[in-house]
Structures are given as structure tokens and as C-alpha cells.
mmCIF file of C-alpha atoms in Angstrom:
data_model
loop_
_atom_site.group_PDB
_atom_site.id
_atom_site.type_symbol
_atom_site.label_atom_id
_atom_site.label_comp_id
_atom_site.label_asym_id
_atom_site.label_seq_id
_atom_site.Cartn_x
_atom_site.Cartn_y
_atom_site.Cartn_z
ATOM 1 C CA UNK F 1 89.294 100.980 119.728
ATOM 2 C CA UNK F 2 85.629 101.477 120.637
ATOM 3 C CA UNK F 3 84.179 104.784 121.795
ATOM 4 C CA UNK F 4 84.349 103.967 125.506
ATOM 5 C CA UNK F 5 88.029 103.029 125.295
ATOM 6 C CA UNK F 6 88.905 106.204 123.388
ATOM 7 C CA UNK F 7 87.120 108.330 125.993
ATOM 8 C CA UNK F 8 88.714 106.634 129.003
ATOM 9 C CA UNK F 9 92.212 106.813 127.459
ATOM 10 C CA UNK F 10 91.671 110.487 126.635
ATOM 11 C CA UNK F 11 90.611 111.056 130.220
ATOM 12 C CA UNK F 12 93.773 109.322 131.454
ATOM 13 C CA UNK F 13 95.959 111.540 129.266
ATOM 14 C CA UNK F 14 94.158 114.725 130.341
ATOM 15 C CA UNK F 15 94.501 113.681 133.975
ATOM 16 C CA UNK F 16 98.254 113.121 133.554
ATOM 17 C CA UNK F 17 98.621 116.514 131.860
ATOM 18 C CA UNK F 18 96.790 118.108 134.793
ATOM 19 C CA UNK F 19 99.138 116.447 137.297
ATOM 20 C CA UNK F 20 102.280 117.257 135.286
ATOM 21 C CA UNK F 21 101.324 120.912 134.896
ATOM 22 C CA UNK F 22 102.139 121.528 138.537
ATOM 23 C CA UNK F 23 105.679 120.131 138.807
ATOM 24 C CA UNK F 24 107.741 122.946 137.197
ATOM 25 C CA UNK F 25 106.122 125.755 139.148
ATOM 26 C CA UNK F 26 105.344 124.233 142.557
ATOM 27 C CA UNK F 27 108.568 125.431 144.277
ATOM 28 C CA UNK F 28 108.108 128.988 142.974
ATOM 29 C CA UNK F 29 104.421 128.965 143.931
ATOM 30 C CA UNK F 30 105.231 127.857 147.482
ATOM 31 C CA UNK F 31 107.783 130.659 147.809
ATOM 32 C CA UNK F 32 105.251 133.185 146.522
ATOM 33 C CA UNK F 33 102.312 132.127 148.681
ATOM 34 C CA UNK F 34 104.368 131.119 151.726
ATOM 35 C CA UNK F 35 106.572 134.249 151.613
ATOM 36 C CA UNK F 36 109.718 132.191 152.209
ATOM 37 C CA UNK F 37 112.843 131.392 150.204
ATOM 38 C CA UNK F 38 113.531 127.812 151.331
ATOM 39 C CA UNK F 39 110.600 125.528 150.506
ATOM 40 C CA UNK F 40 112.446 122.216 150.167
ATOM 41 C CA UNK F 41 110.876 120.590 153.215
ATOM 42 C CA UNK F 42 107.435 121.951 152.438
ATOM 43 C CA UNK F 43 107.664 120.684 148.864
ATOM 44 C CA UNK F 44 108.562 117.204 150.092
ATOM 45 C CA UNK F 45 105.664 117.280 152.532
ATOM 46 C CA UNK F 46 103.193 118.241 149.817
ATOM 47 C CA UNK F 47 104.442 115.546 147.430
ATOM 48 C CA UNK F 48 104.275 112.945 150.202
ATOM 49 C CA UNK F 49 100.808 114.080 151.272
ATOM 50 C CA UNK F 50 99.541 113.816 147.705
ATOM 51 C CA UNK F 51 100.917 110.269 147.339
ATOM 52 C CA UNK F 52 99.649 109.192 150.769
ATOM 53 C CA UNK F 53 96.097 110.309 149.971
ATOM 54 C CA UNK F 54 96.280 108.579 146.593
ATOM 55 C CA UNK F 55 97.552 105.383 148.259
ATOM 56 C CA UNK F 56 94.886 105.345 150.972
ATOM 57 C CA UNK F 57 91.928 106.241 148.775
ATOM 58 C CA UNK F 58 92.636 104.081 145.704
ATOM 59 C CA UNK F 59 91.086 100.965 147.282
ATOM 60 C CA UNK F 60 88.178 103.034 148.638
ATOM 61 C CA UNK F 61 87.281 104.420 145.206
ATOM 62 C CA UNK F 62 87.722 100.935 143.761
ATOM 63 C CA UNK F 63 85.253 99.442 146.227
ATOM 64 C CA UNK F 64 82.788 102.289 145.692
ATOM 65 C CA UNK F 65 82.962 101.724 141.929
ATOM 66 C CA UNK F 66 82.177 98.027 142.463
ATOM 67 C CA UNK F 67 79.126 98.872 144.560
ATOM 68 C CA UNK F 68 77.752 101.906 142.716
ATOM 69 C CA UNK F 69 79.228 101.659 139.220
ATOM 70 C CA UNK F 70 82.368 103.099 137.600
ATOM 71 C CA UNK F 71 80.759 106.155 136.028
ATOM 72 C CA UNK F 72 79.329 107.855 139.179
ATOM 73 C CA UNK F 73 82.640 107.500 141.030
ATOM 74 C CA UNK F 74 84.568 108.903 138.067
ATOM 75 C CA UNK F 75 82.166 111.838 137.768
ATOM 76 C CA UNK F 76 82.395 112.746 141.455
ATOM 77 C CA UNK F 77 86.207 112.500 141.529
ATOM 78 C CA UNK F 78 86.648 114.511 138.316
ATOM 79 C CA UNK F 79 84.262 117.231 139.490
ATOM 80 C CA UNK F 80 86.057 117.339 142.833
ATOM 81 C CA UNK F 81 89.429 117.654 141.105
ATOM 82 C CA UNK F 82 88.230 120.528 138.886
ATOM 83 C CA UNK F 83 86.866 122.441 141.883
ATOM 84 C CA UNK F 84 89.980 121.703 143.941
ATOM 85 C CA UNK F 85 92.396 122.987 141.287
ATOM 86 C CA UNK F 86 90.267 126.115 140.857
ATOM 87 C CA UNK F 87 90.454 126.814 144.585
ATOM 88 C CA UNK F 88 94.212 126.221 144.572
ATOM 89 C CA UNK F 89 94.629 128.645 141.665
ATOM 90 C CA UNK F 90 93.128 131.394 143.783
ATOM 91 C CA UNK F 91 94.457 130.302 147.186
ATOM 92 C CA UNK F 92 95.905 133.279 149.108
ATOM 93 C CA UNK F 93 97.251 131.205 152.003
ATOM 94 C CA UNK F 94 99.757 128.371 152.245
ATOM 95 C CA UNK F 95 97.501 126.109 154.320
ATOM 96 C CA UNK F 96 94.927 126.198 151.526
ATOM 97 C CA UNK F 97 97.537 124.912 149.058
ATOM 98 C CA UNK F 98 98.500 122.077 151.420
ATOM 99 C CA UNK F 99 94.890 120.991 151.911
ATOM 100 C CA UNK F 100 94.330 121.375 148.183
ATOM 101 C CA UNK F 101 97.164 118.988 147.338
ATOM 102 C CA UNK F 102 95.722 116.450 149.778
ATOM 103 C CA UNK F 103 92.333 116.647 148.065
ATOM 104 C CA UNK F 104 94.067 116.397 144.674
ATOM 105 C CA UNK F 105 95.667 113.158 145.869
ATOM 106 C CA UNK F 106 92.250 111.787 146.834
ATOM 107 C CA UNK F 107 90.712 112.641 143.475
ATOM 108 C CA UNK F 108 93.726 111.318 141.534
ATOM 109 C CA UNK F 109 92.972 107.890 143.015
ATOM 110 C CA UNK F 110 90.387 107.636 140.222
ATOM 111 C CA UNK F 111 93.103 105.978 138.128
ATOM 112 C CA UNK F 112 92.175 102.775 139.972
ATOM 113 C CA UNK F 113 88.616 103.213 138.683
ATOM 114 C CA UNK F 114 89.868 103.903 135.149
ATOM 115 C CA UNK F 115 91.891 100.679 135.277
ATOM 116 C CA UNK F 116 88.829 98.762 136.435
ATOM 117 C CA UNK F 117 86.791 100.328 133.607
ATOM 118 C CA UNK F 118 89.287 99.117 131.003
ATOM 119 C CA UNK F 119 89.144 95.639 132.539
ATOM 120 C CA UNK F 120 85.330 95.684 132.281
ATOM 121 C CA UNK F 121 85.253 96.490 128.561
ATOM 122 C CA UNK F 122 88.210 94.342 127.450
ATOM 123 C CA UNK F 123 88.479 90.639 126.727
ATOM 124 C CA UNK F 124 91.235 88.832 128.601
ATOM 125 C CA UNK F 125 93.416 88.310 125.532
ATOM 126 C CA UNK F 126 93.394 92.072 124.793
ATOM 127 C CA UNK F 127 94.045 93.394 128.288
ATOM 128 C CA UNK F 128 97.837 93.486 128.100
ATOM 129 C CA UNK F 129 97.688 95.580 124.931
ATOM 130 C CA UNK F 130 95.104 97.960 126.321
ATOM 131 C CA UNK F 131 96.920 98.409 129.602
ATOM 132 C CA UNK F 132 99.964 99.228 127.484
ATOM 133 C CA UNK F 133 97.885 101.954 125.820
ATOM 134 C CA UNK F 134 96.796 103.130 129.265
ATOM 135 C CA UNK F 135 100.410 103.623 130.395
ATOM 136 C CA UNK F 136 101.374 105.136 127.043
ATOM 137 C CA UNK F 137 98.633 107.781 127.275
ATOM 138 C CA UNK F 138 99.600 108.535 130.860
ATOM 139 C CA UNK F 139 103.210 108.915 129.713
ATOM 140 C CA UNK F 140 102.221 111.262 126.882
ATOM 141 C CA UNK F 141 100.304 113.388 129.375
ATOM 142 C CA UNK F 142 103.318 113.558 131.642
ATOM 143 C CA UNK F 143 105.442 114.789 128.744
ATOM 144 C CA UNK F 144 102.993 117.511 127.709
ATOM 145 C CA UNK F 145 102.045 118.597 131.234
ATOM 146 C CA UNK F 146 105.418 119.860 132.551
ATOM 147 C CA UNK F 147 106.216 121.761 129.334
ATOM 148 C CA UNK F 148 102.820 123.448 129.307
ATOM 149 C CA UNK F 149 103.014 124.106 133.051
ATOM 150 C CA UNK F 150 106.444 125.698 132.736
ATOM 151 C CA UNK F 151 105.304 128.045 129.954
ATOM 152 C CA UNK F 152 102.084 129.024 131.754
ATOM 153 C CA UNK F 153 103.894 129.398 135.081
ATOM 154 C CA UNK F 154 106.288 131.955 133.632
ATOM 155 C CA UNK F 155 103.263 133.989 132.571
ATOM 156 C CA UNK F 156 101.463 133.657 135.925
ATOM 157 C CA UNK F 157 102.313 131.228 138.724
ATOM 158 C CA UNK F 158 98.676 130.338 139.291
ATOM 159 C CA UNK F 159 97.862 129.764 135.617
ATOM 160 C CA UNK F 160 98.806 126.034 135.572
ATOM 161 C CA UNK F 161 96.210 125.378 138.278
ATOM 162 C CA UNK F 162 93.557 127.087 136.160
ATOM 163 C CA UNK F 163 94.642 124.933 133.228
ATOM 164 C CA UNK F 164 94.469 121.796 135.404
ATOM 165 C CA UNK F 165 90.957 122.795 136.504
ATOM 166 C CA UNK F 166 89.929 123.282 132.876
ATOM 167 C CA UNK F 167 91.347 119.884 131.875
ATOM 168 C CA UNK F 168 89.470 118.162 134.676
ATOM 169 C CA UNK F 169 86.345 120.016 133.562
ATOM 170 C CA UNK F 170 86.829 118.601 130.050
ATOM 171 C CA UNK F 171 87.338 115.178 131.612
ATOM 172 C CA UNK F 172 84.090 115.558 133.536
ATOM 173 C CA UNK F 173 82.182 116.575 130.386
ATOM 174 C CA UNK F 174 83.541 113.554 128.487
ATOM 175 C CA UNK F 175 82.511 111.192 131.271
ATOM 176 C CA UNK F 176 79.101 112.828 131.659
ATOM 177 C CA UNK F 177 78.035 113.048 128.028
ATOM 178 C CA UNK F 178 80.002 110.364 126.186
ATOM 179 C CA UNK F 179 81.197 107.640 128.559
ATOM 180 C CA UNK F 180 78.735 104.759 129.100
ATOM 181 C CA UNK F 181 78.603 102.735 132.309
ATOM 182 C CA UNK F 182 80.803 99.646 132.059
ATOM 183 C CA UNK F 183 79.593 97.858 135.161
ATOM 184 C CA UNK F 184 76.376 98.622 136.983
ATOM 185 C CA UNK F 185 76.697 98.774 140.727
ATOM 186 C CA UNK F 186 75.904 95.939 143.084
ATOM 187 C CA UNK F 187 74.988 97.565 146.418
ATOM 188 C CA UNK F 188 74.013 94.180 147.814
ATOM 189 C CA UNK F 189 77.520 92.756 147.254
ATOM 190 C CA UNK F 190 79.282 91.536 150.387
ATOM 191 C CA UNK F 191 81.634 94.101 151.872
ATOM 192 C CA UNK F 192 84.567 93.584 154.227
ATOM 193 C CA UNK F 193 86.701 96.289 155.778
ATOM 194 C CA UNK F 194 89.838 94.370 154.841
ATOM 195 C CA UNK F 195 89.271 95.270 151.191
ATOM 196 C CA UNK F 196 90.045 98.893 152.094
ATOM 197 C CA UNK F 197 93.438 98.025 153.592
ATOM 198 C CA UNK F 198 96.091 99.254 151.114
ATOM 199 C CA UNK F 199 98.802 97.262 152.925
ATOM 200 C CA UNK F 200 97.039 93.914 152.548
ATOM 201 C CA UNK F 201 98.727 92.932 149.256
ATOM 202 C CA UNK F 202 102.183 93.309 150.823
ATOM 203 C CA UNK F 203 101.548 90.583 153.391
ATOM 204 C CA UNK F 204 100.720 88.172 150.576
ATOM 205 C CA UNK F 205 103.979 88.931 148.727
ATOM 206 C CA UNK F 206 106.162 88.035 151.709
ATOM 207 C CA UNK F 207 104.868 84.464 151.468
ATOM 208 C CA UNK F 208 106.886 84.004 148.257
ATOM 209 C CA UNK F 209 110.597 83.765 149.035
ATOM 210 C CA UNK F 210 111.571 84.329 145.385
ATOM 211 C CA UNK F 211 109.662 87.622 145.345
ATOM 212 C CA UNK F 212 111.291 89.170 148.430
ATOM 213 C CA UNK F 213 114.612 90.295 146.836
ATOM 214 C CA UNK F 214 112.810 91.445 143.687
ATOM 215 C CA UNK F 215 110.307 93.485 145.674
ATOM 216 C CA UNK F 216 113.141 94.969 147.756
ATOM 217 C CA UNK F 217 114.947 96.060 144.569
ATOM 218 C CA UNK F 218 111.657 97.382 143.187
ATOM 219 C CA UNK F 219 111.171 99.441 146.346
ATOM 220 C CA UNK F 220 114.701 100.869 146.155
ATOM 221 C CA UNK F 221 114.356 101.778 142.471
ATOM 222 C CA UNK F 222 111.011 103.502 142.991
ATOM 223 C CA UNK F 223 112.277 105.209 146.149
ATOM 224 C CA UNK F 224 115.232 106.647 144.226
ATOM 225 C CA UNK F 225 112.881 107.564 141.382
ATOM 226 C CA UNK F 226 111.107 110.069 143.629
ATOM 227 C CA UNK F 227 114.259 112.232 143.718
ATOM 228 C CA UNK F 228 113.399 113.595 140.259
ATOM 229 C CA UNK F 229 110.000 114.960 141.226
ATOM 230 C CA UNK F 230 111.377 116.228 144.527
ATOM 231 C CA UNK F 231 114.667 117.830 143.491
ATOM 232 C CA UNK F 232 114.698 118.368 139.706
ATOM 233 C CA UNK F 233 112.892 121.718 139.661
ATOM 234 C CA UNK F 234 114.723 123.067 142.720
ATOM 235 C CA UNK F 235 118.116 121.845 141.491
ATOM 236 C CA UNK F 236 117.505 123.413 138.072
ATOM 237 C CA UNK F 237 116.672 126.750 139.693
ATOM 238 C CA UNK F 238 119.472 126.734 142.242
ATOM 239 C CA UNK F 239 122.269 125.399 140.033
ATOM 240 C CA UNK F 240 121.402 126.801 136.588
ATOM 241 C CA UNK F 241 118.850 129.588 137.290
ATOM 242 C CA UNK F 242 116.261 127.861 135.067
ATOM 243 C CA UNK F 243 112.877 129.534 134.723
ATOM 244 C CA UNK F 244 109.598 127.598 134.567
ATOM 245 C CA UNK F 245 109.763 127.058 130.812
ATOM 246 C CA UNK F 246 113.274 125.617 130.938
ATOM 247 C CA UNK F 247 112.345 123.325 133.825
ATOM 248 C CA UNK F 248 109.303 122.144 131.889
ATOM 249 C CA UNK F 249 111.334 121.556 128.728
ATOM 250 C CA UNK F 250 113.978 119.566 130.605
ATOM 251 C CA UNK F 251 111.277 117.411 132.212
ATOM 252 C CA UNK F 252 109.616 116.995 128.819
ATOM 253 C CA UNK F 253 112.886 115.880 127.234
ATOM 254 C CA UNK F 254 113.371 113.421 130.075
ATOM 255 C CA UNK F 255 109.867 112.043 129.497
ATOM 256 C CA UNK F 256 110.218 111.736 125.714
ATOM 257 C CA UNK F 257 113.479 109.796 125.794
ATOM 258 C CA UNK F 258 112.303 107.664 128.693
ATOM 259 C CA UNK F 259 109.117 106.673 126.853
ATOM 260 C CA UNK F 260 111.031 105.892 123.645
ATOM 261 C CA UNK F 261 113.554 103.749 125.493
ATOM 262 C CA UNK F 262 110.892 101.754 127.295
ATOM 263 C CA UNK F 263 108.896 101.275 124.105
ATOM 264 C CA UNK F 264 111.713 100.329 121.706
ATOM 265 C CA UNK F 265 114.825 99.305 123.672
ATOM 266 C CA UNK F 266 113.561 97.190 126.565
ATOM 267 C CA UNK F 267 112.491 94.223 124.431
ATOM 268 C CA UNK F 268 115.740 93.965 122.408
ATOM 269 C CA UNK F 269 117.850 94.535 125.538
ATOM 270 C CA UNK F 270 116.115 91.727 127.443
ATOM 271 C CA UNK F 271 116.286 89.415 124.416
ATOM 272 C CA UNK F 272 120.016 89.994 124.004
ATOM 273 C CA UNK F 273 121.162 90.333 127.626
ATOM 274 C CA UNK F 274 118.536 88.534 129.656
ATOM 275 C CA UNK F 275 116.421 90.165 132.339
ATOM 276 C CA UNK F 276 119.043 90.197 135.105
ATOM 277 C CA UNK F 277 121.723 91.839 132.935
ATOM 278 C CA UNK F 278 119.215 94.251 131.371
ATOM 279 C CA UNK F 279 118.362 95.324 134.921
ATOM 280 C CA UNK F 280 122.047 95.771 135.813
ATOM 281 C CA UNK F 281 122.795 97.691 132.613
ATOM 282 C CA UNK F 282 119.800 99.961 133.173
ATOM 283 C CA UNK F 283 120.869 100.708 136.737
ATOM 284 C CA UNK F 284 124.426 101.406 135.560
ATOM 285 C CA UNK F 285 123.271 103.990 133.016
ATOM 286 C CA UNK F 286 121.033 105.732 135.545
ATOM 287 C CA UNK F 287 123.769 105.848 138.177
ATOM 288 C CA UNK F 288 126.173 107.251 135.564
ATOM 289 C CA UNK F 289 123.693 109.963 134.589
ATOM 290 C CA UNK F 290 123.114 110.977 138.212
ATOM 291 C CA UNK F 291 126.865 111.026 138.846
ATOM 292 C CA UNK F 292 127.237 113.503 135.969
ATOM 293 C CA UNK F 293 124.643 115.783 137.584
ATOM 294 C CA UNK F 294 126.618 115.785 140.845
ATOM 295 C CA UNK F 295 129.351 117.809 139.139
ATOM 296 C CA UNK F 296 127.335 119.489 136.350
ATOM 297 C CA UNK F 297 128.229 123.129 135.809
ATOM 298 C CA UNK F 298 126.004 124.035 132.849
ATOM 299 C CA UNK F 299 122.272 123.722 132.217
ATOM 300 C CA UNK F 300 122.674 121.975 128.859
ATOM 301 C CA UNK F 301 123.894 118.923 130.793
ATOM 302 C CA UNK F 302 120.310 118.224 131.906
ATOM 303 C CA UNK F 303 119.249 117.919 128.277
ATOM 304 C CA UNK F 304 122.356 115.996 127.235
ATOM 305 C CA UNK F 305 121.785 113.451 130.008
ATOM 306 C CA UNK F 306 118.149 112.806 129.033
ATOM 307 C CA UNK F 307 119.053 109.906 126.657
ATOM 308 C CA UNK F 308 121.364 108.391 129.306
ATOM 309 C CA UNK F 309 118.633 108.571 131.928
ATOM 310 C CA UNK F 310 116.335 106.982 129.346
ATOM 311 C CA UNK F 311 118.689 104.023 128.927
ATOM 312 C CA UNK F 312 118.378 103.601 132.669
ATOM 313 C CA UNK F 313 114.662 103.109 132.071
ATOM 314 C CA UNK F 314 115.146 99.621 130.623
ATOM 315 C CA UNK F 315 115.892 98.301 134.106
ATOM 316 C CA UNK F 316 112.419 98.666 135.577
ATOM 317 C CA UNK F 317 110.503 96.690 132.893
ATOM 318 C CA UNK F 318 113.155 93.959 133.104
ATOM 319 C CA UNK F 319 112.648 93.779 136.873
ATOM 320 C CA UNK F 320 108.872 93.660 136.476
ATOM 321 C CA UNK F 321 109.228 90.840 133.946
ATOM 322 C CA UNK F 322 111.399 88.896 136.383
ATOM 323 C CA UNK F 323 108.803 89.361 139.111
ATOM 324 C CA UNK F 324 105.933 88.057 136.958
ATOM 325 C CA UNK F 325 107.872 84.833 136.383
ATOM 326 C CA UNK F 326 107.957 84.051 140.111
ATOM 327 C CA UNK F 327 104.201 83.478 140.519
ATOM 328 C CA UNK F 328 101.698 81.518 138.470
ATOM 329 C CA UNK F 329 99.036 82.951 136.180
ATOM 330 C CA UNK F 330 96.318 82.898 138.846
ATOM 331 C CA UNK F 331 98.309 85.273 141.073
ATOM 332 C CA UNK F 332 99.402 87.885 138.541
ATOM 333 C CA UNK F 333 96.661 90.291 139.561
ATOM 334 C CA UNK F 334 97.738 90.111 143.191
ATOM 335 C CA UNK F 335 101.341 90.677 142.145
ATOM 336 C CA UNK F 336 100.407 93.862 140.300
ATOM 337 C CA UNK F 337 98.558 95.048 143.389
ATOM 338 C CA UNK F 338 101.695 94.491 145.451
ATOM 339 C CA UNK F 339 103.830 96.434 142.993
ATOM 340 C CA UNK F 340 101.338 99.306 142.945
ATOM 341 C CA UNK F 341 101.448 99.414 146.750
ATOM 342 C CA UNK F 342 105.251 99.533 146.717
ATOM 343 C CA UNK F 343 105.227 102.418 144.239
ATOM 344 C CA UNK F 344 102.830 104.316 146.499
ATOM 345 C CA UNK F 345 104.888 103.690 149.645
ATOM 346 C CA UNK F 346 108.052 104.876 147.890
ATOM 347 C CA UNK F 347 106.154 107.959 146.670
ATOM 348 C CA UNK F 348 105.222 108.842 150.247
ATOM 349 C CA UNK F 349 108.561 108.387 152.017
ATOM 350 C CA UNK F 350 110.967 109.221 149.165
ATOM 351 C CA UNK F 351 110.002 112.916 148.886
ATOM 352 C CA UNK F 352 110.196 113.321 152.664
ATOM 353 C CA UNK F 353 113.782 112.032 152.792
ATOM 354 C CA UNK F 354 115.066 113.738 149.652
ATOM 355 C CA UNK F 355 113.487 117.093 150.483
ATOM 356 C CA UNK F 356 115.042 116.983 153.973
ATOM 357 C CA UNK F 357 118.458 116.197 152.505
ATOM 358 C CA UNK F 358 118.159 118.805 149.753
ATOM 359 C CA UNK F 359 117.274 121.476 152.299
ATOM 360 C CA UNK F 360 120.610 120.753 153.975
ATOM 361 C CA UNK F 361 122.811 120.705 150.857
ATOM 362 C CA UNK F 362 121.236 123.283 148.532
ATOM 363 C CA UNK F 363 123.272 126.244 149.800
ATOM 364 C CA UNK F 364 126.705 124.616 149.542
ATOM 365 C CA UNK F 365 126.414 121.864 146.934
ATOM 366 C CA UNK F 366 122.986 121.206 145.360
ATOM 367 C CA UNK F 367 124.403 118.367 143.253
ATOM 368 C CA UNK F 368 125.065 116.328 146.380
ATOM 369 C CA UNK F 369 121.410 115.218 146.327
ATOM 370 C CA UNK F 370 122.224 113.009 143.325
ATOM 371 C CA UNK F 371 125.121 111.386 145.194
ATOM 372 C CA UNK F 372 122.746 110.500 148.021
ATOM 373 C CA UNK F 373 120.379 108.938 145.491
ATOM 374 C CA UNK F 374 123.265 106.903 144.035
ATOM 375 C CA UNK F 375 124.234 105.565 147.475
ATOM 376 C CA UNK F 376 120.659 104.420 148.098
ATOM 377 C CA UNK F 377 120.544 102.881 144.615
ATOM 378 C CA UNK F 378 123.686 100.858 145.347
ATOM 379 C CA UNK F 379 121.863 99.115 148.208
ATOM 380 C CA UNK F 380 120.109 97.083 145.513
ATOM 381 C CA UNK F 381 123.329 95.446 144.288
ATOM 382 C CA UNK F 382 123.707 92.847 147.088
ATOM 383 C CA UNK F 383 120.083 91.837 146.521
ATOM 384 C CA UNK F 384 120.922 90.775 142.961
ATOM 385 C CA UNK F 385 122.384 87.553 144.333
ATOM 386 C CA UNK F 386 118.930 86.504 145.511
ATOM 387 C CA UNK F 387 117.245 86.902 142.127
ATOM 388 C CA UNK F 388 115.873 83.708 140.639
ATOM 389 C CA UNK F 389 115.960 83.795 136.843
ATOM 390 C CA UNK F 390 114.014 80.581 136.234
ATOM 391 C CA UNK F 391 110.206 80.724 136.518
ATOM 392 C CA UNK F 392 108.683 79.384 139.685
ATOM 393 C CA UNK F 393 105.347 78.294 138.274
ATOM 394 C CA UNK F 394 104.906 75.504 140.754
ATOM 395 C CA UNK F 395 105.855 77.451 143.859
ATOM 396 C CA UNK F 396 103.266 77.793 146.580
ATOM 397 C CA UNK F 397 103.220 80.508 149.188
ATOM 398 C CA UNK F 398 105.014 79.693 152.400
ATOM 399 C CA UNK F 399 102.880 78.849 155.382
#
């Protein structure tokens, strides 16, 4: 744990806190600034816009960091994020919030640069461990952020944005005064426009027949996963009259149990059940938890279901493990790029669909949104038949 690694991991955690701060209060803020009561569609649009900008600009920031160095790109993106959140905290008009979330999506693409930085300073045999730390710190930030955002939002709706601006300011100071450059730029390096195409990795994946059903399941699971960010806060308000603090606490409980399950249960579950059955068991628990929310009549159910949702979390790592066994060691980096692209695509289109559906059901039966998510989830079941459990180390991409 050298100084550079500590600083970059701290920056990752602070960035995740800054993102998570916004979730509990965003629906209430949109109602306040937009002077409207139904913000479901607008919320979905803002979440999708954020993810779309992140998806499109991640490869751009990555290429810029290759040409000009990691540190300058990180500094510019962190400074931009701090200024953007400050503007959003004081925004008097709805259009300013929408543009602000788009800019926030652009600056949040710096996670690609942070990942590249860790790769620069880490030997190959240590990368898996350090990327595990990367995801752990991001997870910790996403637990702290919603709780803090809910508490601050109850005090003043704009306060979480001020806090996010302050956190990005701290991030900027760390990068400016403490973080060394990990890779000096190479402006003379050959550049091709194709490197900026975020869809390029997907074309490569379709050349592997064994990957297609796994990637389809991965897309469905991540697509359904966007229902939480889209509907959780609104459902909590509409069904149980939760305030910002209670929404933040419920999201925090969700995050804590989810992180614990992925850290301590996934390995034993896969060892005992195998990857395919661990995936099926995980999906079963998550579907059961969502089915409970369809008919939930009391707010404590959200907290009681947190461990059940967490058990559903063992499915995703099992699926990712299955996917890594379908390509050889030389293609693992490309595979991770494909999976990142799928997550981004799901994060763009999932909120649009779920916000549209929630806008239609919130008056009569808010819990119906979870039934819709279950139906989409069940589309993954027929694809299970196409999963190959044996490694395909010798497979070559189809022509």
C-alpha cells in the first residue's frame, strides 16, 4: 500500500460518496426546482443522461490520459466536477440541473483514468487484489453517500450538492499536492478514431459463441439492477412516506449487506454449488425479495429484505466468473471492456424504461414496478441452457 495507491483509492471512495449523496434527494429536488409533483420521467431521463455521458466519455478520457498523462486528466475532471456540483447546488432552474447532471456524467468518467493509474503502479500478479480494493472502496463510498445525502437533504435539499462539491474539491487537492504522475504522456503516440468508439468491444464479444448467452444474461441482470436507482427513492416516498434520511438509511442497509454477501458468501457458494447453480440461487433470492416488495405494506420491509437482496448479489460474481472461463488469458482485458460497456448500456436504457413504467403505476399500485422487473429478470432463464460450464481456453473467435 504505497502512497500513490492510498491516494487514488481515497479519491475513488470520495468520488463514490459524492455520487451516492444525490440519490435519496434527487426526486424531491426535481419537484422543488421543477415545480411539479410527478418527476418519474424526468428522473429517468437524468439518470440515463448521466450514464450516457459517462459511457461516451470514458474512452475519451482514457485516450487523453495515455497522450497527456493520468494526473492532468484527473485534475481537470475533478475540478470540473467540483464546479459543476457547486452550480447545481445553486441552480434556480430545471434546465440547469439537467445540464449539470450531463456534465457530472462526463467528469465521472474519470474512473477509467483511475483504473488505468492503478494498472500503471501495480505489478501483474497484484492487480486482481488491487482492483478488488478499488471496487471495495467504491462500494464503501456508495454506502456512506446515500445515508449522508439523506440526512443533509432533510436539512436543505441543495446541501448534498454542496457536500459533493466539497468532496470533489478534497479529491482535487489530493491529486494536486500528493498524487505523483504514474505515466507521462506520449503526444506522439499513434491515434485512431476507432479507439474512441465505446461500442467497439461489443463487436468483438459476438465472435465468441460461448459468450453470447452469458453476455445476454449479464445485460438482463444489469438492466434490472437499474430499477433500484430509478424507483427505490420514489417508491419509498409514495408507499411508506419516507423522508430523505430514511431513504438514505434503507439504501445504506442495502449496500452494507450487499457488500458483505459479495465479500464473504460468493466464494463458498460457488465452491459448494458451482457457478451455474450459484447464479440461479442468487437470481432466485433477488426475485423473491422483489416479489415481497410488490405487496409490502410497511416501511420496515425494506430493511428486512436487505439481507435477502444481498443473497441475490452472489449471482453476478458467479456469472462474471463463468464469463472469464470462456476466453483465454490474452483476451481477459477485452472481456472486461465488453462487460463495462454492457453495464453502461443497461444504465442508459434501464432508467428510461423503469421511470416510464413507474410514472404509469405510481398512483394506483407503486409496487407493480417490482413485478415488471421480475418479468424482465425471468427472460434470463431460457438463456441458462446455453451456458457452457467448462472452460473454452482453446476457442478462437468465429470468422
